CSV table of C-alpha atoms and ligand atoms in Angstrom, one decimal:
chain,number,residue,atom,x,y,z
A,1,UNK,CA,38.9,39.0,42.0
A,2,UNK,CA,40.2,41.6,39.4
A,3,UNK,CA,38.7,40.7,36.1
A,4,UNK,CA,41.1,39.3,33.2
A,5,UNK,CA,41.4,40.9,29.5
A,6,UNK,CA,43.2,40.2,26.5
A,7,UNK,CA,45.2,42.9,24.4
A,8,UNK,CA,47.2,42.7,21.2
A,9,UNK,CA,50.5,42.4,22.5
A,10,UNK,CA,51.7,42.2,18.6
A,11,UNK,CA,51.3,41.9,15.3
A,12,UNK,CA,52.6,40.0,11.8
A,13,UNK,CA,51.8,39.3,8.2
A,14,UNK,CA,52.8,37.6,5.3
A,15,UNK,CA,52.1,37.7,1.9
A,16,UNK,CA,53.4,35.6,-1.6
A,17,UNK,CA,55.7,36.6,-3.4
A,18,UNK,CA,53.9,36.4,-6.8
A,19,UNK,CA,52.0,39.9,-7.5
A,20,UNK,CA,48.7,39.3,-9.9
A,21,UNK,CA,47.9,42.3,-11.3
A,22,UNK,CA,44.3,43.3,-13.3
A,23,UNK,CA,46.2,43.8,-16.3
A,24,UNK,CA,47.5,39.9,-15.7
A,25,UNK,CA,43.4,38.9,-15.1
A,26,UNK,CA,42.3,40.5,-18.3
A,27,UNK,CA,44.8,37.8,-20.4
A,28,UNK,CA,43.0,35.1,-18.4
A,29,UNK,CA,39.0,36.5,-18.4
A,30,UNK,CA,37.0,39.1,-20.3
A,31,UNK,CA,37.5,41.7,-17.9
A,32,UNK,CA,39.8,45.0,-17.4
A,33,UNK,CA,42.0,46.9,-15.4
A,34,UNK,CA,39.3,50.1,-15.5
A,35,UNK,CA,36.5,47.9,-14.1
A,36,UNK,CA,38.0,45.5,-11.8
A,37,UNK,CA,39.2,49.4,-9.9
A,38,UNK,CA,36.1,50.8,-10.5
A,39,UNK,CA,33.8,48.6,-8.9
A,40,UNK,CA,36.3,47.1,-6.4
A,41,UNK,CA,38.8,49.2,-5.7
A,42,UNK,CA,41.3,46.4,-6.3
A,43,UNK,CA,44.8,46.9,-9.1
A,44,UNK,CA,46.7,43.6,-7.6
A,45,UNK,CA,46.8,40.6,-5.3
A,46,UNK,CA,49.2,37.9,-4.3
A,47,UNK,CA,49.1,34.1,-5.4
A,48,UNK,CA,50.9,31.4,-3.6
A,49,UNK,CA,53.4,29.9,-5.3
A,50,UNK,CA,53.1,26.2,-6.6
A,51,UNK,CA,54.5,24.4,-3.6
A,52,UNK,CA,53.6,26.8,-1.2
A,53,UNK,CA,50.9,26.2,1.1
A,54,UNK,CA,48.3,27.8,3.9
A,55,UNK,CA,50.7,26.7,6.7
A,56,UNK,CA,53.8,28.2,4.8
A,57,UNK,CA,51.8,31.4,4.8
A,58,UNK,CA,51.0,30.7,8.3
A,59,UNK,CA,54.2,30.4,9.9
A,60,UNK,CA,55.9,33.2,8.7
A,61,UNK,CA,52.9,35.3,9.8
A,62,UNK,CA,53.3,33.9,13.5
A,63,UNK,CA,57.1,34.2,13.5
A,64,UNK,CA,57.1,37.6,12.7
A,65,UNK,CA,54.4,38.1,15.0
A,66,UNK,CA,56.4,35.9,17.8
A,67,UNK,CA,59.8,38.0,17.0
A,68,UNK,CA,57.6,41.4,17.9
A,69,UNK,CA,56.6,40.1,20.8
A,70,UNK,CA,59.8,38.8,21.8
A,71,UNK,CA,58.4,35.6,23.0
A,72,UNK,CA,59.3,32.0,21.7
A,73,UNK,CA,56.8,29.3,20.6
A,74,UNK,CA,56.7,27.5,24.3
A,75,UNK,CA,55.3,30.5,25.4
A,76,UNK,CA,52.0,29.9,24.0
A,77,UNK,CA,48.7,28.6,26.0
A,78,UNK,CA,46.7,28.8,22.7
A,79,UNK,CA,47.6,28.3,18.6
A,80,UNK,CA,44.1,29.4,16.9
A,81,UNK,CA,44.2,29.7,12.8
A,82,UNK,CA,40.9,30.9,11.0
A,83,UNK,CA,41.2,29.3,7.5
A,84,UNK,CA,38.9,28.5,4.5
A,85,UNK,CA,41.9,26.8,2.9
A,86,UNK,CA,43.1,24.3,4.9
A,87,UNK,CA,46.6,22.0,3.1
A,88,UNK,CA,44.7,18.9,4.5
A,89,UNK,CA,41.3,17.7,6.7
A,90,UNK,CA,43.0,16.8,9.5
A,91,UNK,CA,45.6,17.3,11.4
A,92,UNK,CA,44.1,20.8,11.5
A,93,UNK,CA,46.3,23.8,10.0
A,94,UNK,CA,46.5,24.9,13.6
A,95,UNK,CA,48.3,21.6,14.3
A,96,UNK,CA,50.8,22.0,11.3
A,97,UNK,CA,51.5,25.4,12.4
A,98,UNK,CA,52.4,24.2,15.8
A,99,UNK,CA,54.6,21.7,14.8
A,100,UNK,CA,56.2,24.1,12.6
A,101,UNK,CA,56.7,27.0,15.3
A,102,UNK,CA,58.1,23.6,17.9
A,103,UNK,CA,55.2,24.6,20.5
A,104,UNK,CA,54.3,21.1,22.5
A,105,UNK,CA,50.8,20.9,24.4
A,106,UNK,CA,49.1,24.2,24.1
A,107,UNK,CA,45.6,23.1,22.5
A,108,UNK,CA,45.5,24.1,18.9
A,109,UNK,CA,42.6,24.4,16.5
A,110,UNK,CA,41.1,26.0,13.4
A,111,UNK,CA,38.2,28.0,13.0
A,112,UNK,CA,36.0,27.7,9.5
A,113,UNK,CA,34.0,31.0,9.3
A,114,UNK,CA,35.1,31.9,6.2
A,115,UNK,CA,35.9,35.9,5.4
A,116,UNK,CA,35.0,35.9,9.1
A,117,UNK,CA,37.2,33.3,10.2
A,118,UNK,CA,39.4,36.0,12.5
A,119,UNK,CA,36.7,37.7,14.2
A,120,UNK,CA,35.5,34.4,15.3
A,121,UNK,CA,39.1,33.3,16.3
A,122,UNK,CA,39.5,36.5,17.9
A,123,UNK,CA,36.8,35.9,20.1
A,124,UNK,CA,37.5,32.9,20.7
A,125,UNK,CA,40.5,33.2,22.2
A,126,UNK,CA,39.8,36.5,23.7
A,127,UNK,CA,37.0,34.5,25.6
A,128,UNK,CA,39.6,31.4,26.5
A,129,UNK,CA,42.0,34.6,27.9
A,130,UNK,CA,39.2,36.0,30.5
A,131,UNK,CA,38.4,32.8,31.7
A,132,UNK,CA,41.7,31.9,33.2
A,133,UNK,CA,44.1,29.9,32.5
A,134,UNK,CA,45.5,31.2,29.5
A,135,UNK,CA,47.8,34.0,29.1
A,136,UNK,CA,49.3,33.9,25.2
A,137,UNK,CA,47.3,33.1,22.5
A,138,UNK,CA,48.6,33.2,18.8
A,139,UNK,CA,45.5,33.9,16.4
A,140,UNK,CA,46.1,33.4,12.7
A,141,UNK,CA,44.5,34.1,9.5
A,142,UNK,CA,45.4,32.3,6.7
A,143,UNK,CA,44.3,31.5,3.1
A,144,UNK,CA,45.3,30.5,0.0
A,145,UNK,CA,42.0,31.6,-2.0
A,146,UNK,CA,43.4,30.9,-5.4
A,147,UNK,CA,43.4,26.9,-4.7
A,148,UNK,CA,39.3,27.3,-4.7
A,149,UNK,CA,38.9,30.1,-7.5
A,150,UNK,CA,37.2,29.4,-10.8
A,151,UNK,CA,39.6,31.3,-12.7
A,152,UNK,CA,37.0,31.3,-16.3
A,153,UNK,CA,34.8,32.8,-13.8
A,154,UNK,CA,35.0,36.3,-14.2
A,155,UNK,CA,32.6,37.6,-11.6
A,156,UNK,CA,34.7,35.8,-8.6
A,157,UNK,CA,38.7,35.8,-10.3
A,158,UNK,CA,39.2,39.1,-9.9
A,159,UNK,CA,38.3,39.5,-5.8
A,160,UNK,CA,40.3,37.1,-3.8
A,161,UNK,CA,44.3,36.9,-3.2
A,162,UNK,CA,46.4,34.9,-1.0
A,163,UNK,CA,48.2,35.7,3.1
A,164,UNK,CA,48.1,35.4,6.4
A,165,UNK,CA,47.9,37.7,9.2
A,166,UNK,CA,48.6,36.8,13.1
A,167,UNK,CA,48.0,38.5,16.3
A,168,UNK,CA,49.3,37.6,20.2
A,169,UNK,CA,47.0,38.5,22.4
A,170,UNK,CA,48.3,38.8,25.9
A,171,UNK,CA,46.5,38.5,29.6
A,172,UNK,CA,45.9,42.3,31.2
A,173,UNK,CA,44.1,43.5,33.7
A,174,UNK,CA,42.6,46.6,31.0
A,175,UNK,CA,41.3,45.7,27.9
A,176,UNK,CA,42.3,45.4,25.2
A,177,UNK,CA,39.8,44.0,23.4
A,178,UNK,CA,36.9,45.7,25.0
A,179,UNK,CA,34.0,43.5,23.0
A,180,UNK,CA,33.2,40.7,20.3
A,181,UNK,CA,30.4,40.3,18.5
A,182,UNK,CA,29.8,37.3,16.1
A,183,UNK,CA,27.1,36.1,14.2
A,184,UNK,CA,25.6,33.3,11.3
A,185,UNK,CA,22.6,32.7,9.3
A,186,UNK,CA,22.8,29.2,7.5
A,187,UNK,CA,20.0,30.5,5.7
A,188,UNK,CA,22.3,32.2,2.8
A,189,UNK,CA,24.6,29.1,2.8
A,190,UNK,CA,23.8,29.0,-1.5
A,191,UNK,CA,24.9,32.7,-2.1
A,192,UNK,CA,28.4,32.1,-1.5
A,193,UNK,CA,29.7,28.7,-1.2
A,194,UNK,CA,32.3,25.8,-2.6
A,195,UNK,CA,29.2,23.7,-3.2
A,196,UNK,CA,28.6,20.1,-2.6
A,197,UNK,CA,31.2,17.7,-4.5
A,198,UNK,CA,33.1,20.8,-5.8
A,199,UNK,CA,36.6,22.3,-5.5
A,200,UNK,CA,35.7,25.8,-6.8
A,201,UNK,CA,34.0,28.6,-5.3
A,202,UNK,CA,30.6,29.6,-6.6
A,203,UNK,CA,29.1,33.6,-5.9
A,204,UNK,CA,25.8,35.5,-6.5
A,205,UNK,CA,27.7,38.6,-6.4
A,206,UNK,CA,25.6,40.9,-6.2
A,207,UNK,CA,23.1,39.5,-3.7
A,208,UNK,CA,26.3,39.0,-1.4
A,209,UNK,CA,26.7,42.9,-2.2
A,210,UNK,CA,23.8,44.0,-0.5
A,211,UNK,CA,23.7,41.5,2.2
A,212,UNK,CA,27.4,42.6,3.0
A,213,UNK,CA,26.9,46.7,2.8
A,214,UNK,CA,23.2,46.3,5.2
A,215,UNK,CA,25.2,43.5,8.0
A,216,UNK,CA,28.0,45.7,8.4
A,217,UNK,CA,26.2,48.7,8.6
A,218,UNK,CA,24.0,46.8,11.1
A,219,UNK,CA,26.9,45.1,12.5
A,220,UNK,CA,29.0,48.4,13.6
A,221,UNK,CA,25.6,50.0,15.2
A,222,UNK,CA,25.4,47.0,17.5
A,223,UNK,CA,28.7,47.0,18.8
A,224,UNK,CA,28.5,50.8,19.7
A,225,UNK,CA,25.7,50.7,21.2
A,226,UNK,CA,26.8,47.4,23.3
A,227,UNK,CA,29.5,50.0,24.9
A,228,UNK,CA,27.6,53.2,24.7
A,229,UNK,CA,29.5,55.0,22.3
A,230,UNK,CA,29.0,56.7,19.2
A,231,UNK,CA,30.8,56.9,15.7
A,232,UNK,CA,33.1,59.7,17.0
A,233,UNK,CA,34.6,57.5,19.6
A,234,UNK,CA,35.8,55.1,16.8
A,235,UNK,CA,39.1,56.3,15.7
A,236,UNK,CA,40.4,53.7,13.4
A,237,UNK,CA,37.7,50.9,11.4
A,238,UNK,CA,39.7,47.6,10.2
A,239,UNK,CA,37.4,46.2,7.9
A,240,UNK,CA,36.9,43.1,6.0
A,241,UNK,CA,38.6,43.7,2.6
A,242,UNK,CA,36.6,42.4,0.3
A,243,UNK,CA,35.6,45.4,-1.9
A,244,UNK,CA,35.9,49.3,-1.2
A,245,UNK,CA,32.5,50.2,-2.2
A,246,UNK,CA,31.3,48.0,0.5
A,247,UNK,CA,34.1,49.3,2.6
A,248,UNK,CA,33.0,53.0,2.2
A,249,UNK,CA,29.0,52.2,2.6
A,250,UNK,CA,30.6,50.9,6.2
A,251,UNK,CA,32.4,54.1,7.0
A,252,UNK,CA,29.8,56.1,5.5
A,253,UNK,CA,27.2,54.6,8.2
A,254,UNK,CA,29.9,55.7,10.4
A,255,UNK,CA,30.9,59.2,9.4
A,256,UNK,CA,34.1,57.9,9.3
A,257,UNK,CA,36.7,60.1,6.5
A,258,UNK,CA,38.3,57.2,4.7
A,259,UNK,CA,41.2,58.7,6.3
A,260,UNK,CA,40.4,56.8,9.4
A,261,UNK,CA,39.9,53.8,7.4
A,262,UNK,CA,42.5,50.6,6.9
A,263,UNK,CA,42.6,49.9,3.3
A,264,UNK,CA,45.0,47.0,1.9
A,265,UNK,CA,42.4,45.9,-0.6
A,266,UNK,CA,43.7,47.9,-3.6
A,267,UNK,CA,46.7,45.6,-2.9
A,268,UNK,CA,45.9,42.4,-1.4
A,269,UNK,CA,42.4,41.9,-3.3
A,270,UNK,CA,40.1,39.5,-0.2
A,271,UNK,CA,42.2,37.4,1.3
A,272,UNK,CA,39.2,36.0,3.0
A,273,UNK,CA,40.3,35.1,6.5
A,274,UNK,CA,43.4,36.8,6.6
A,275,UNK,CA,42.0,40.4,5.4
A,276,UNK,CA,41.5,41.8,8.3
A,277,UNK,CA,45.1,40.6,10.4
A,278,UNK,CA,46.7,41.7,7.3
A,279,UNK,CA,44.8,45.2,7.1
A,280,UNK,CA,45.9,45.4,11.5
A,281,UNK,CA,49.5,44.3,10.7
A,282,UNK,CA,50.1,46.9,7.6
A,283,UNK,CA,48.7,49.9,9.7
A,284,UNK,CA,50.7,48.6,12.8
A,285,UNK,CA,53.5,48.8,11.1
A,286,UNK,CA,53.1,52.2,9.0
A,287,UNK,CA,52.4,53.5,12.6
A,288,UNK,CA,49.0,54.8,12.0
A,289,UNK,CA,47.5,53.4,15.8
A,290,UNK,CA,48.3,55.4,19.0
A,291,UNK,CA,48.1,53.9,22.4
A,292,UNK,CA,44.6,54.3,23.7
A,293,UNK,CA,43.0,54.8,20.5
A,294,UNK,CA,39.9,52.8,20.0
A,295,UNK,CA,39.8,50.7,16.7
A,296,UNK,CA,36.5,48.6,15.0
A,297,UNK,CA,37.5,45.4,13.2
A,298,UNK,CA,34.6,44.1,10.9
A,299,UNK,CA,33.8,40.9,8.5
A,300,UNK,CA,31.2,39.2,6.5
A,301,UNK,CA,31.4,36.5,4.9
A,302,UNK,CA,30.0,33.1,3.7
A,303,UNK,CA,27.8,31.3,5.6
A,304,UNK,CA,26.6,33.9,6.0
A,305,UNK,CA,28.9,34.5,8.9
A,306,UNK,CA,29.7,38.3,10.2
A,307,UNK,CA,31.6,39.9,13.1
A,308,UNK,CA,33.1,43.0,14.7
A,309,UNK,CA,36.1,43.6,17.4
A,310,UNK,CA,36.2,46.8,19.7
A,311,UNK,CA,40.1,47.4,20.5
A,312,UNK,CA,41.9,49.4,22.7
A,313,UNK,CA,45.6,50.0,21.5
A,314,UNK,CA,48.0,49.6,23.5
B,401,COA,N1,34.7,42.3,-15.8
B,401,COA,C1,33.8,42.9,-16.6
B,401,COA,N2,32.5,42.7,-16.4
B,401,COA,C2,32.1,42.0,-15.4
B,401,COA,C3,33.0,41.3,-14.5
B,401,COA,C4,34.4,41.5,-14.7
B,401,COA,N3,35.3,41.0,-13.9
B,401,COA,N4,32.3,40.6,-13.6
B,401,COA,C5,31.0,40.8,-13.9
B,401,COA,N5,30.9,41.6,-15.0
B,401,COA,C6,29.7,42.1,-15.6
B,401,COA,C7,28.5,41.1,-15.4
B,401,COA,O1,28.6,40.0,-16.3
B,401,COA,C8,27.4,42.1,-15.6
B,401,COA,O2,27.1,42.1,-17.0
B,401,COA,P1,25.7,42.2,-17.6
B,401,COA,O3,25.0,43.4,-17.0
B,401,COA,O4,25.9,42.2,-19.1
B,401,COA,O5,25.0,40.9,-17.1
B,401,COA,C9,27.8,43.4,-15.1
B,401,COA,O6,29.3,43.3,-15.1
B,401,COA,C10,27.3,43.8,-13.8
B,401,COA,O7,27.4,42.7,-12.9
B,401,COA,P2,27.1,42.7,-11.4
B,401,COA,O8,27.4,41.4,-10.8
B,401,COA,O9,25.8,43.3,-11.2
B,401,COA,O10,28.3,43.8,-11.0
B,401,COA,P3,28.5,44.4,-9.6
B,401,COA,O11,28.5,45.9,-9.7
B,401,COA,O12,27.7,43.8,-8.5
B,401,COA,O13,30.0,43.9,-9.3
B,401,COA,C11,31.1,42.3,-7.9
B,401,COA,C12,30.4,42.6,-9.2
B,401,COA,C13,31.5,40.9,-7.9
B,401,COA,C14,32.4,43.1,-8.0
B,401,COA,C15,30.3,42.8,-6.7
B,401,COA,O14,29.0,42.2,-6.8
B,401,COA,C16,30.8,42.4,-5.4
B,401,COA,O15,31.9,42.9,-5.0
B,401,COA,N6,30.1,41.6,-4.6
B,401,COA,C17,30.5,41.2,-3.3
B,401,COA,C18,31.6,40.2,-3.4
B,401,COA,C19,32.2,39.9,-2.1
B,401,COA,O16,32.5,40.8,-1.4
B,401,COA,N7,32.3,38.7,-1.8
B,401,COA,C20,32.9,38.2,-0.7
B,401,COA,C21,32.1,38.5,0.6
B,401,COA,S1,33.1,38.2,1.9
C-alpha cells in the first residue's frame, strides 16, 4: 500500500485591528521604544478588541484559509486549534470554531502547548492524515495573549500580542510535511507559567532566554539529522516569534542569512500559539516560498514545551 502524507494545501491569518505600539507601552510601564527594539526586536503588536474573542480571531483565520483552498467547512475530517487562551473551559475553542465555520461531525479539539501549541497540532494532525481516514484537516493557532498579561509588569507587557494563524493540510501521496518532532519537560513548569489561582502570566525572563536560544539550537540539529540533511538543505526557517535575538542565535546555529528567515515579530510581538501560522501565512502570501523548497518551523515555549516541522512546499 502506497504510504499517505499530509501537505499544506493553504494558508490564512488574522490579526486585531487595534495596533499597540512601544511608544503606547511606555505611557503604561517604565520602559521605552529604544529598549523594547533593542533587546526584542519588536516596535508594535495587536490587541483584541473588548468584545472580541480567541474564536473571533479563529474563524477569520480558517475562512480565509478555507477560501484559499476553495473548499467549504463540510469538507473537513479534522478542526484542530492550539490555544493558551481559550473564551471558555469547555466546549473547547475547537468546538466554537466548528460551529462557527457550520462543519457537523468531524472530531474537533484543542491542543494546550502553549508558544508550541502549533507544532504539536501540526503533528497531530499530520499523524491522524498518514493513518487513514482523514484527508482535510484545518489546524489553528489562536490567542488572545493580552487577556493573561500583567500589564504593571514590565518584563512580560512588552512581548506578547494577539492572532490567529490556520493551515489545511491535505492527504498526498509526497510529503509534505516530511517530519515532526515535539517535545516537554514539566520540570521548568515555574519559569513561565499562569500560576495556580492566577489570571496573569508570571516569567523569569531571562532563564526562559537561555533555555529557549540552547532547545532550539538543539531542536533544529535533531530534526536534520532525523532526515540526513544539513543546514544548506533548509531554505526557509519559520520560527517561533518570540524575540529576534533568540530568533538569530537559531539561524546562526544554522548558517542561515536572516534573509532566509520569517520575521513577523517586529510587528506582531509573540503571539504565542499563533506565531508561527502567522509568520507561514505572511511569507505565503508575500510569495517568498517556491514549490519544492524545504522550510523548518520551530517553537518553545512554556511547559517547557518545544517543537520543529520539516515542510516540503508545494
Ligand atoms: N524596559 C526597560 N527595562 C526593562 C524592561 C523593559 N520593558 N524589562 C526589564 N527591564 C530591565 C530589568 O528590570 C533589568 O534591570 P536591572 O538590571 O536594573 O535589574 C534589565 O532590564 C535587564 O533585565 P533582563 O531580564 O536581564 O533583560 P533581558 O536582556 O533578559 O531582556 C527579556 C528581557 C524579557 C526581553 C528577555 O529576557 C526575553 O526575551 N526572554 C525570553 C522571553 C520569551 O521569549 N518568552 C516566551 C518564550 S515562548
Amino acid at each position: 500500500m502506497k504510504p499517505i502524507y499530509s501537505r499544506i494545501i493553504a494558508t490564512g491569518g488574522y490579526l486585531p485591528e487595534r495596533v499597540l505600539s512601544n511608544h503606547d507601552l511606555a505611557q503604561m510601564v517604565e520602559t521605552s521604544d529604544a529598549w523594547i527594539f533593542a533587546r526584542t526586536g519588536i516596535r508594535t503588536r495587536r490587541i483584541v478588541a473588548a468584545d472580541e474573542k480567541t474564536v473571533d480571531l479563529a474563524e477569520a483565520a480558517a475562512r480565509q484559509a478555507l477560501a484559499d483552498a476553495g473548499l467549504g467547512a463540510e469538507d473537513l475530517d479534522l478542526i484542530v486549534v492550539a490555544t493558551t487562551t481559550p473564551d471558555q473551559i469547555f466546549p473547547s475553542t475547537a468546538c466554537l470554531l466548528q460551529a462557527r465555520l457550520g462543519n457537523h461531525g468531524a472530531p474537533a479539539f484543542d491542543i494546550q502547548a502553549v508558544c508550541t501549541g502549533f507544532i504539536y497540532a501540526l503533528a497531530t494532525a499530520d499523524r491522524f492524515i498518514r493513518c487513514g481516514g482523514t484527508r482535510r484537516a484545518l489546524v489553528v493557532g489562536a490567542e488572545s495573549m493580552s487577556r493573561i498579561i500583567d500589564w504593571t509588569d514590565r518584563g512580560t507587557c512588552i512581548l506578547f500580542g494577539d492572532g490567529a494563524g490556520a493551515v489545511i493540510l491535505g492527504a498526498s501521496d509526497e510529503p509534505g510535511v516530511i517530519s515532526t518532532h515535539i517535545h516537554a519537560d514539566g520540570a521548568y513548569a515555574d519559569q513561565l507559567q499562569v500560576p495556580d489561582g492566577e489570571t496573569r502570566m508570571t516569567m523569569q525572563g531571562n532563564a526562559v532566554f537561555r533555555m529557549a536560544v540552547r532547545t532550539l539550537g538543539e531542536m533544529v540539529q535533531e530534526t536534520l539529522a532525523a532526515n540526513a540533511l544539513d543546514s544548506a538543505d533548509i531554505d526557509w526557517l519559520v520560527p517561533h516569534q518570540a524575540n529576534i535575538r533568540i530568533i538569530q542565535a537559531t539561524a546562526d546555529k544554522l548558517g542561515l542569512s536572516m534573509e532566509r528567515v520569517v520575521t513577523t515579530v517586529q510587528h506582531h510581538g509573540n503571539t504565542s500559539a499563533a506565531s508561527v501560522p502567522l509568520a507561514l501565512d505572511d511569507a505565503a502570501r508575500r510569495g517568498c516560498f517556491q514549490p519544492g523548497q524545504r522550510l523548518l518551523l520551530e517553537a518553545f515555549g512554556g511547559g517547557f514545551t518545544w517543537g520543529s516541522a520539516l515542510l516540503r512546499w508545494s
